[in-house]
mmCIF file of C-alpha atoms in Angstrom:
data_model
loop_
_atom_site.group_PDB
_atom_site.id
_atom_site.type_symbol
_atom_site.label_atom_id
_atom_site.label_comp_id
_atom_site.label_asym_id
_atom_site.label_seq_id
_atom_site.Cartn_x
_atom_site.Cartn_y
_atom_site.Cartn_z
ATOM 1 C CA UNK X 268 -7.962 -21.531 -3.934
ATOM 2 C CA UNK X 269 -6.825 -23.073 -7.447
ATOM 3 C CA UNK X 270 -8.928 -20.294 -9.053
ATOM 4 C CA UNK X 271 -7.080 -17.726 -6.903
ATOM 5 C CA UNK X 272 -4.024 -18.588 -7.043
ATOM 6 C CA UNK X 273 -4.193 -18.633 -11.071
ATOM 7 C CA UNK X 274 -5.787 -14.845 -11.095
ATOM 8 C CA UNK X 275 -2.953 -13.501 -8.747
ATOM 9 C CA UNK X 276 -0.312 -15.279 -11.375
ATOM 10 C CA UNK X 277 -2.181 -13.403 -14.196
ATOM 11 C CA UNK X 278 -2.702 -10.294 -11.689
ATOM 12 C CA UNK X 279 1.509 -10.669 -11.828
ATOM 13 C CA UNK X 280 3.387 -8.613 -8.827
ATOM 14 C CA UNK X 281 0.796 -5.983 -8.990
ATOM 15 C CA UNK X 282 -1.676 -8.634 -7.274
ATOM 16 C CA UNK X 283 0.654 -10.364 -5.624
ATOM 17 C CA UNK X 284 1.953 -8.775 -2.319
ATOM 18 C CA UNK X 285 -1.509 -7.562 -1.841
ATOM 19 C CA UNK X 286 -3.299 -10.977 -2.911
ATOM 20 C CA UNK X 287 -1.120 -12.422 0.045
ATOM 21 C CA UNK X 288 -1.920 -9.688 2.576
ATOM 22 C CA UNK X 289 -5.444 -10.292 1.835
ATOM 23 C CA UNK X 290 -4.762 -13.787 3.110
ATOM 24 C CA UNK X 291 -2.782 -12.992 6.090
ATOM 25 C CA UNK X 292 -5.930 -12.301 7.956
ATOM 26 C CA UNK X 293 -8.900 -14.356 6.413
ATOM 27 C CA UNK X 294 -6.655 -17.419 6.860
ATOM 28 C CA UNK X 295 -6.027 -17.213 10.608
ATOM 29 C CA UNK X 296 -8.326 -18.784 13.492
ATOM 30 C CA UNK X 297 -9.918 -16.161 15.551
ATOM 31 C CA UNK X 298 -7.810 -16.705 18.562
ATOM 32 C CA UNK X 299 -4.224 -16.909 16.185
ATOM 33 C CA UNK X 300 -5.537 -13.478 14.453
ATOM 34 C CA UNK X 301 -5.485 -11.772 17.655
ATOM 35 C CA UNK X 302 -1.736 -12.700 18.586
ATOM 36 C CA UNK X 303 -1.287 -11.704 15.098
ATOM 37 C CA UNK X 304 -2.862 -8.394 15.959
ATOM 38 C CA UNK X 305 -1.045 -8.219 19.180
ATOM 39 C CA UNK X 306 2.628 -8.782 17.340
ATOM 40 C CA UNK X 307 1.913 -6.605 14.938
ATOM 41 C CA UNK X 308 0.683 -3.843 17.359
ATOM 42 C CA UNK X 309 4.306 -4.117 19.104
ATOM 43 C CA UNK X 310 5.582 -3.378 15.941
ATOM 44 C CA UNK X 311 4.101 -0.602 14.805
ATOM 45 C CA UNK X 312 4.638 1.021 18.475
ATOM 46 C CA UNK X 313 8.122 0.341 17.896
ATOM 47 C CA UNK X 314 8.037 1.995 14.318
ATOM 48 C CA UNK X 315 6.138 4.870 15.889
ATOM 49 C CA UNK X 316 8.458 5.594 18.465
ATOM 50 C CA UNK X 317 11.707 5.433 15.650
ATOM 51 C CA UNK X 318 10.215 7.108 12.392
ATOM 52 C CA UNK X 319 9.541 10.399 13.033
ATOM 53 C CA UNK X 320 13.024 10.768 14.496
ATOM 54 C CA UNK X 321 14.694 9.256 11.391
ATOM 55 C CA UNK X 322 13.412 12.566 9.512
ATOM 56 C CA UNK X 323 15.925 14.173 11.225
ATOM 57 C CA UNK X 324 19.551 12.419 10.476
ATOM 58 C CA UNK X 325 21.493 15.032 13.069
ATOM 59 C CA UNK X 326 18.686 13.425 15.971
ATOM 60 C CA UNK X 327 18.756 10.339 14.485
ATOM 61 C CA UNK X 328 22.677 9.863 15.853
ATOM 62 C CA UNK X 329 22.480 12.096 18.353
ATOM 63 C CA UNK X 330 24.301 9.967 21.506
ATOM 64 C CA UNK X 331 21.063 10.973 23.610
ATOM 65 C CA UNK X 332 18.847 9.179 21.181
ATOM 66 C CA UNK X 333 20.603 6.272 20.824
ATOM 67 C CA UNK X 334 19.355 4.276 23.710
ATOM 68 C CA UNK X 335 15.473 4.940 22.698
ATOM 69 C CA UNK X 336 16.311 3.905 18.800
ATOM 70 C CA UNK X 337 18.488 1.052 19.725
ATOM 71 C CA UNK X 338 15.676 -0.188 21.687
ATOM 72 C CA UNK X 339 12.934 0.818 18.923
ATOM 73 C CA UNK X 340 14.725 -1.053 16.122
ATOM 74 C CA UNK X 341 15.571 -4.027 18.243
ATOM 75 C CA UNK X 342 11.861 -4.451 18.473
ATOM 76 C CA UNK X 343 10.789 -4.020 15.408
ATOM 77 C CA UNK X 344 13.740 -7.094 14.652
ATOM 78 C CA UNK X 345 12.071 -8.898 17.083
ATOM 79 C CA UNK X 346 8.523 -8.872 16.421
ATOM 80 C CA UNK X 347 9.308 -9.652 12.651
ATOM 81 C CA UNK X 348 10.855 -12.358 14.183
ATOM 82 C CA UNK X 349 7.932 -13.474 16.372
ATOM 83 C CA UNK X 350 5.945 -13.852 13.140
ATOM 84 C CA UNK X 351 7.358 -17.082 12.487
ATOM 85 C CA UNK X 352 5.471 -18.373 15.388
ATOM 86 C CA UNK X 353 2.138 -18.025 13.322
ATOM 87 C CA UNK X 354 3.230 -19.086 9.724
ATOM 88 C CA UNK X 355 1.389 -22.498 10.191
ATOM 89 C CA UNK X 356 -1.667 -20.268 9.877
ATOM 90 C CA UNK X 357 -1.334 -18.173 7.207
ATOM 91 C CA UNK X 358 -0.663 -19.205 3.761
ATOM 92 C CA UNK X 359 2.592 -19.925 2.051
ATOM 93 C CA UNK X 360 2.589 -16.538 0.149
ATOM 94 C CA UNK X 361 2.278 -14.729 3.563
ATOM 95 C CA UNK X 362 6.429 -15.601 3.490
ATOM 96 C CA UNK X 363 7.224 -13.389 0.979
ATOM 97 C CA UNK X 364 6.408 -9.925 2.521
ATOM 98 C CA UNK X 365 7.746 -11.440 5.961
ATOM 99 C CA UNK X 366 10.808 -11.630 4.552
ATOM 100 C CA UNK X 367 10.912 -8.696 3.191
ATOM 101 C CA UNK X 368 9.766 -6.995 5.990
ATOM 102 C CA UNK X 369 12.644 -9.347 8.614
ATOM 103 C CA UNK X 370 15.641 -8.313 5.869
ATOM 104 C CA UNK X 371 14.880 -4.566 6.526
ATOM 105 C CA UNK X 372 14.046 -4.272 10.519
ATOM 106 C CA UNK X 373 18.085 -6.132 10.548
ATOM 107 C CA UNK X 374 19.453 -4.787 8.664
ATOM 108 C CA UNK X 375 18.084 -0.936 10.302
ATOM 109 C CA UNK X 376 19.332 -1.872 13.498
ATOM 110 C CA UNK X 377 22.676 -4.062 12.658
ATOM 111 C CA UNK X 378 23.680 -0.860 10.613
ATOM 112 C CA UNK X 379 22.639 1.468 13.358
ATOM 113 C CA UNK X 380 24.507 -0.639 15.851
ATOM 114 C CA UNK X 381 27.871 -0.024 13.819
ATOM 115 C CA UNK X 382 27.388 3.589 13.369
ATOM 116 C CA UNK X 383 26.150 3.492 9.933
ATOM 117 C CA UNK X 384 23.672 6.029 10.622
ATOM 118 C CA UNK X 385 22.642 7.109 7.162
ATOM 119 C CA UNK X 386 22.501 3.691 5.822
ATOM 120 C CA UNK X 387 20.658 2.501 8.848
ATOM 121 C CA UNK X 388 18.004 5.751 8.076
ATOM 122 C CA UNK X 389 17.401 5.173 4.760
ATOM 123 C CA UNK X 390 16.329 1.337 5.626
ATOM 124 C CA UNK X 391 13.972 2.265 7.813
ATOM 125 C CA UNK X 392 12.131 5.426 5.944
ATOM 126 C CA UNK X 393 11.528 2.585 3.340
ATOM 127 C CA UNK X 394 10.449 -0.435 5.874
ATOM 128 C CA UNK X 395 6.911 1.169 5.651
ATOM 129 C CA UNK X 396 6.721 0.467 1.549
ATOM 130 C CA UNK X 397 6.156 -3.331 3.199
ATOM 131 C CA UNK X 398 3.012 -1.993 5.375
ATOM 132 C CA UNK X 399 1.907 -0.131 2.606
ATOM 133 C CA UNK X 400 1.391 -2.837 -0.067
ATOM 134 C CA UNK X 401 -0.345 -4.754 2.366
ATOM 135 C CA UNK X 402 -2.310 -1.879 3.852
ATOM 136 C CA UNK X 403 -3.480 -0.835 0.527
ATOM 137 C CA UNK X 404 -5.801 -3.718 -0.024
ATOM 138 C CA UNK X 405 -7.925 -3.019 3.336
ATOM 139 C CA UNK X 406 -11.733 -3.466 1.973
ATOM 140 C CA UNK X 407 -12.927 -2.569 5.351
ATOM 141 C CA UNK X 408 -10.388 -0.542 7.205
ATOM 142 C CA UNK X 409 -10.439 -0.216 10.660
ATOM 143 C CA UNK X 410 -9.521 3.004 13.274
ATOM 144 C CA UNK X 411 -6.281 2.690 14.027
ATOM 145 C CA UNK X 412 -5.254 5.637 16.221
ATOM 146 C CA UNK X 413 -1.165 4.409 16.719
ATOM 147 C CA UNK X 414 -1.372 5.501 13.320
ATOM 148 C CA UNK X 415 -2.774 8.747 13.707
ATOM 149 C CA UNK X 416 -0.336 9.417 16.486
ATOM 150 C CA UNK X 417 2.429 8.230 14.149
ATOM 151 C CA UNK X 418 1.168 10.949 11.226
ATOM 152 C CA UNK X 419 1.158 13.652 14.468
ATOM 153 C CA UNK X 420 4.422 13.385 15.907
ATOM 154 C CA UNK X 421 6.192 12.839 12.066
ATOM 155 C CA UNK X 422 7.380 16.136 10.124
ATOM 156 C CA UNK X 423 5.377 15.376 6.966
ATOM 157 C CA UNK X 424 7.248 18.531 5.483
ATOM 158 C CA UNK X 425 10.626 16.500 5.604
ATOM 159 C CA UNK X 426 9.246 13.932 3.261
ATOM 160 C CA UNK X 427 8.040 14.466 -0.360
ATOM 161 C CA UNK X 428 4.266 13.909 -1.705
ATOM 162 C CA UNK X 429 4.425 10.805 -2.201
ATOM 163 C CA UNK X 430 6.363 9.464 0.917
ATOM 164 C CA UNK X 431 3.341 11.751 2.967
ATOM 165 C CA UNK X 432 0.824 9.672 1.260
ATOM 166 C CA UNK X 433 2.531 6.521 1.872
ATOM 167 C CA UNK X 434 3.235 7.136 5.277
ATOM 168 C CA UNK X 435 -0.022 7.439 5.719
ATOM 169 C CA UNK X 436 -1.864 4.344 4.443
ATOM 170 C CA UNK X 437 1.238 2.777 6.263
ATOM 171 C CA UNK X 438 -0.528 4.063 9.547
ATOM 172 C CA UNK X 439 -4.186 3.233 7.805
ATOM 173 C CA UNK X 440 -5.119 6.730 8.211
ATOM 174 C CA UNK X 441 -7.032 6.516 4.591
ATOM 175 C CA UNK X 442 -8.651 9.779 4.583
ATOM 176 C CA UNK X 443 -5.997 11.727 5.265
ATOM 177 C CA UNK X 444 -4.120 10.030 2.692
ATOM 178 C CA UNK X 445 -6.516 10.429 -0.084
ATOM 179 C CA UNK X 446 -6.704 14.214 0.609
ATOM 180 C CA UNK X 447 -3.194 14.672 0.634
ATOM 181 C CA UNK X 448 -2.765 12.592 -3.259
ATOM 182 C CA UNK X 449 -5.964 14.854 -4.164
ATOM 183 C CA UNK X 450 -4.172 18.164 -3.369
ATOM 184 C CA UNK X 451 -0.846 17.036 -4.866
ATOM 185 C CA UNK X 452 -2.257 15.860 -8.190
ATOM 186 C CA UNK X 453 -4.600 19.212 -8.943
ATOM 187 C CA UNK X 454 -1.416 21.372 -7.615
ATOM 188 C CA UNK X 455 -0.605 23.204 -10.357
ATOM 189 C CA UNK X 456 3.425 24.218 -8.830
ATOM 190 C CA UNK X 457 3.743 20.240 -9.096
ATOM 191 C CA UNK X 458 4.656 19.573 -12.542
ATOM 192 C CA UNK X 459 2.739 16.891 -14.173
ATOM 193 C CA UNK X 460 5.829 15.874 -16.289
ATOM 194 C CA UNK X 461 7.545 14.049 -13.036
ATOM 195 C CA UNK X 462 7.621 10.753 -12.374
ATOM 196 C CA UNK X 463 6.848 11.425 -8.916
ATOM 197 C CA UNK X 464 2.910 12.793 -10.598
ATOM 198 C CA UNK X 465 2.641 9.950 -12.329
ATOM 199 C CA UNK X 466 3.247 7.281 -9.592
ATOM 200 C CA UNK X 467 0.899 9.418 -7.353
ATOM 201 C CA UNK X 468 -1.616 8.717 -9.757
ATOM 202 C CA UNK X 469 -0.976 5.221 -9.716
ATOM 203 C CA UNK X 470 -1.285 5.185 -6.603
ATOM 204 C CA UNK X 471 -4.224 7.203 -5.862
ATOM 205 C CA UNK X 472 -6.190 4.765 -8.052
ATOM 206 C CA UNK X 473 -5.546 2.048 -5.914
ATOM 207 C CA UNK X 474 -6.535 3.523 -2.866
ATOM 208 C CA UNK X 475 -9.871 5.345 -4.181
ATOM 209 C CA UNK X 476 -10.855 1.614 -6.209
ATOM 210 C CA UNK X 477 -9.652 -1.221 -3.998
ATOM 211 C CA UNK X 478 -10.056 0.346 -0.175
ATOM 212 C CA UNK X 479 -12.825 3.053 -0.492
ATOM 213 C CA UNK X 480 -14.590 1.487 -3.995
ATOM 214 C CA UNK X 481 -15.648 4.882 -4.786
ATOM 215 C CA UNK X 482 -16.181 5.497 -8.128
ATOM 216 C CA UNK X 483 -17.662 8.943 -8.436
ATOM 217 C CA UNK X 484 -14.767 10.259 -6.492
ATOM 218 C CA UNK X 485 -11.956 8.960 -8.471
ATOM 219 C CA UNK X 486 -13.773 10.158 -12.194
ATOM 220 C CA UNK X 487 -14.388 12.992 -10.322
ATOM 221 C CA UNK X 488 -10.434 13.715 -9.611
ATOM 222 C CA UNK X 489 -9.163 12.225 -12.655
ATOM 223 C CA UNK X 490 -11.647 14.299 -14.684
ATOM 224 C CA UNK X 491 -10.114 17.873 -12.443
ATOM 225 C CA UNK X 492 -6.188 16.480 -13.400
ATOM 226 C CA UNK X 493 -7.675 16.278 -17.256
ATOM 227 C CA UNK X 494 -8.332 19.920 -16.759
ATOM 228 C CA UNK X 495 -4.713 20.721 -15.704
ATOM 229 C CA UNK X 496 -3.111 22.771 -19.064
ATOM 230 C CA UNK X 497 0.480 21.018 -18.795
ATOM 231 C CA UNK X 498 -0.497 17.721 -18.719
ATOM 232 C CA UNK X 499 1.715 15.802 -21.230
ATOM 233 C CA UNK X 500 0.057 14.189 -24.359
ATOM 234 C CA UNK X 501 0.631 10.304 -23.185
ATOM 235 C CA UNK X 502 -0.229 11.117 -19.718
ATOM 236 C CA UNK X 503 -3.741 12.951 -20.543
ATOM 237 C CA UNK X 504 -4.559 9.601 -23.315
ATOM 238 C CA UNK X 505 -3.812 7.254 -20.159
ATOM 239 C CA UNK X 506 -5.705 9.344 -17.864
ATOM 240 C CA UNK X 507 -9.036 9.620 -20.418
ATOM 241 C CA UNK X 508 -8.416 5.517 -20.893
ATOM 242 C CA UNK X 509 -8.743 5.704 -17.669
ATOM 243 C CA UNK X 510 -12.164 7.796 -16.869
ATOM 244 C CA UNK X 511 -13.527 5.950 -19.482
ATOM 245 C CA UNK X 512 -12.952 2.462 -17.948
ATOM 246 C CA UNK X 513 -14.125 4.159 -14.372
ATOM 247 C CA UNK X 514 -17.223 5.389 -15.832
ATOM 248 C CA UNK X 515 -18.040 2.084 -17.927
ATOM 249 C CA UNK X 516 -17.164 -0.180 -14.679
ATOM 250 C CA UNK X 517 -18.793 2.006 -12.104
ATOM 251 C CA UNK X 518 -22.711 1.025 -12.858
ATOM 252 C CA UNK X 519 -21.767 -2.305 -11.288
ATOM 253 C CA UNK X 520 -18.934 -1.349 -9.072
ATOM 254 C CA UNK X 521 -17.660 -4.046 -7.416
ATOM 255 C CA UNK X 522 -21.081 -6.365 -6.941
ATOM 256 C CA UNK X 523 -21.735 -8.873 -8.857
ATOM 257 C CA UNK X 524 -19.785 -12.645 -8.160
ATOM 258 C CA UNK X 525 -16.122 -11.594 -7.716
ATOM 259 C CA UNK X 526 -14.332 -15.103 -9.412
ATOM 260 C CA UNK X 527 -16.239 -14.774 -13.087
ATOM 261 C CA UNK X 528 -15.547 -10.576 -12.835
ATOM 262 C CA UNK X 529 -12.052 -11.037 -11.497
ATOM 263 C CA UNK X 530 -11.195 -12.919 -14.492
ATOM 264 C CA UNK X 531 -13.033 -11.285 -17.310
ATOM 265 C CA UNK X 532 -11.334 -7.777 -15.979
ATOM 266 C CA UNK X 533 -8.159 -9.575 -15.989
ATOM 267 C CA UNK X 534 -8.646 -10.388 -19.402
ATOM 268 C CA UNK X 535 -9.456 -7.074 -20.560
ATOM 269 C CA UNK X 536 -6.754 -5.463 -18.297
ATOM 270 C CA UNK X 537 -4.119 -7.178 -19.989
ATOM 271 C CA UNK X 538 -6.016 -6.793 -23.629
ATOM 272 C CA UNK X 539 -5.467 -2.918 -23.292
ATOM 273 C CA UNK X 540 -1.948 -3.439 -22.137
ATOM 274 C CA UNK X 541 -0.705 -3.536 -25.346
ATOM 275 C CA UNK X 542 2.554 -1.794 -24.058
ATOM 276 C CA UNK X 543 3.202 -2.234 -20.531
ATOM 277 C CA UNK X 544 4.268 1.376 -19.502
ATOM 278 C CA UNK X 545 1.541 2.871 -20.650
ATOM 279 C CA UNK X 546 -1.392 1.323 -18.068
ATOM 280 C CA UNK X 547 -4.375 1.661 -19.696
ATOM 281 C CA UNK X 548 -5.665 -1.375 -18.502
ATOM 282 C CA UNK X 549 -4.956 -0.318 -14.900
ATOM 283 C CA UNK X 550 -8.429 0.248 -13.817
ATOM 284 C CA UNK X 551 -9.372 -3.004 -14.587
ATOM 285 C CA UNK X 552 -6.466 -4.522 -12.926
ATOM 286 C CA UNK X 553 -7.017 -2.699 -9.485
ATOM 287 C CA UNK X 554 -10.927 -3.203 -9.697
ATOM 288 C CA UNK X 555 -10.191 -6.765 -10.096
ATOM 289 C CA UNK X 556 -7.750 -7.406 -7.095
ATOM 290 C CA UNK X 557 -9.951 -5.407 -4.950
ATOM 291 C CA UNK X 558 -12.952 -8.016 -6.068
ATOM 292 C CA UNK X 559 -10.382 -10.767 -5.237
ATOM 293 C CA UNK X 560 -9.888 -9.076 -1.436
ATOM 294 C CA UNK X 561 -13.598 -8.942 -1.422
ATOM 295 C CA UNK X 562 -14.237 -12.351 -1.696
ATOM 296 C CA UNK X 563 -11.529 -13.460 0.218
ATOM 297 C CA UNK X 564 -12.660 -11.213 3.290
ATOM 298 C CA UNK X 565 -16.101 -12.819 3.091
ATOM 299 C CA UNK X 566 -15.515 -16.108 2.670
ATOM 300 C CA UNK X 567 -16.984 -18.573 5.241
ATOM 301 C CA UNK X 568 -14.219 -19.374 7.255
ATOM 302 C CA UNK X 569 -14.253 -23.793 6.290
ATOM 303 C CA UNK X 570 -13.510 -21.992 2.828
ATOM 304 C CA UNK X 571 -10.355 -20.096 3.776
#
């Protein structure tokens, strides 16, 4: 645990959020993960049932859709809440995005208890940036069909790109979100220029390297963005940094023993960091957390 907790310090925040989601779970006893589950479960039904109406701020107030939202947020507050009951069981770390996640279900509903509707909208369109650091480091994710229901009943076209994708690995529905970054980033009305494109990327790599670890398709999509004419200089160095890195890591993938890789990519990640807005050690960073989620989900459980 020494060993881990030194990586995710080197990792910085990038590895941190999803170093302690990648506890959450390993860390619990069988019968505390499935009250976990359970809690959880209540909360995303609440979040389901409140989301896709927040799209739309004239429903959102609407006095006939108070009642059902009231009701929806209170739960969400409540089930944070209910958390507390298994902290003994989860690591220290796991405090951080509970927190988080506790600030924002309150502060949704206190502000859309007072009338503050917009306020109260905007807290809870950005609630699921919580579910998606943590969702983002699944290694083996599981059907979860509240969240395909959730991705069904929401009016994707009311959010932008990014919020789509988001939303989606939010509700685990990995696929879907992978195709939708795919067809954003080789969309050639999307200019490459925005920062929106660029954090897409970002976050495309992380979902393609540390849930699916599939190499071939993520050289195969940064390779088709290469070929996009109005990429900007620094972005198309970054992205062939980057295909080189995939293609020189991908023989090995991520076997080999996770600890002594984790640490040598760290290393080299932060090496090619020279300046930190540029990235270029990015693929070595996300291949290395996703080892680190590896060998956390496989430990023995005496280990945890």
């Amino acid at each position: 645990m020494h060993i881990l907790r030194c990586l995710g310090k080197r990792l910085g925040l990038f590895g941190l959020s999803t170093l302690c989601c990648a506890s959450l779970v390993a860390a619990a006893e069988p019968e505390r993960t499935t009250a976990l589950q359970t809690t959880m479960r209540t909360f995303f039904q609440a979040l389901a049932s409140a989301f896709p109406v927040s799209l739309d701020l004239q429903k959102f107030q609407a006095p006939g859709q108070r009642q059902q939202i009231t009701q929806a947020l209170t739960t969400l507050a409540e089930n944070v809440a209910g958390l507390e009951s298994h902290s003994k069981d989860l690591p220290q770390s796991f405090a951080f995005l509970r927190r988080s996640l506790a600030i924002s279900a309150h502060d949704a509903l206190q502000r859309y208890r007072s009338g503050d509707f917009r306020s109260a909208q905007f807290v809870l369109q950005h609630l699921t940036e919580n579910c998606f650091a943590c969702h983002a480091r699944f290694t083996k994710p599981p059907q979860f069909n509240l969240g395909k229901r959730l991705l069904e009943e929401t009016n994707l076209s009311a959010m932008s790109p990014r919020e789509r994708v988001r939303l989606a690995v939010a509700a685990r529905q990995f696929p879907a979100a992978l195709t939708m970054a795919e067809t954003f980033l080789q969309d050639a009305s999307q200019g490459a220029e925005e920062v929106a494109f660029v954090a897409m990327l970002e976050d495309y790599l992380k979902l393609i390297l540390r849930v699916q670890g599939d190499f071939p398709r993520a050289i195969m999509t940064v390779e088709r963005v290469l070929a996009r004419p109005d990429l900007p200089s620094y972005l198309r160095q970054r992205l062939l940094d980057w295909r080189a890195a995939l293609q020189e890591l991908q023989p090995q993938g991520l076997q080999g023993d996770a600890l002594t890789r984790a640490r040598s990519l760290v290393d080299e990640g932060q090496q090619r960091n020279r300046f930190p807005a540029y990235h270029q050690g990015m693929v070595h960073l996300v291949v290395a957390s996703s080892l680190l989620h590896r060998y956390i989900d496989t430990r023995p459980a005496d280990q945890q």
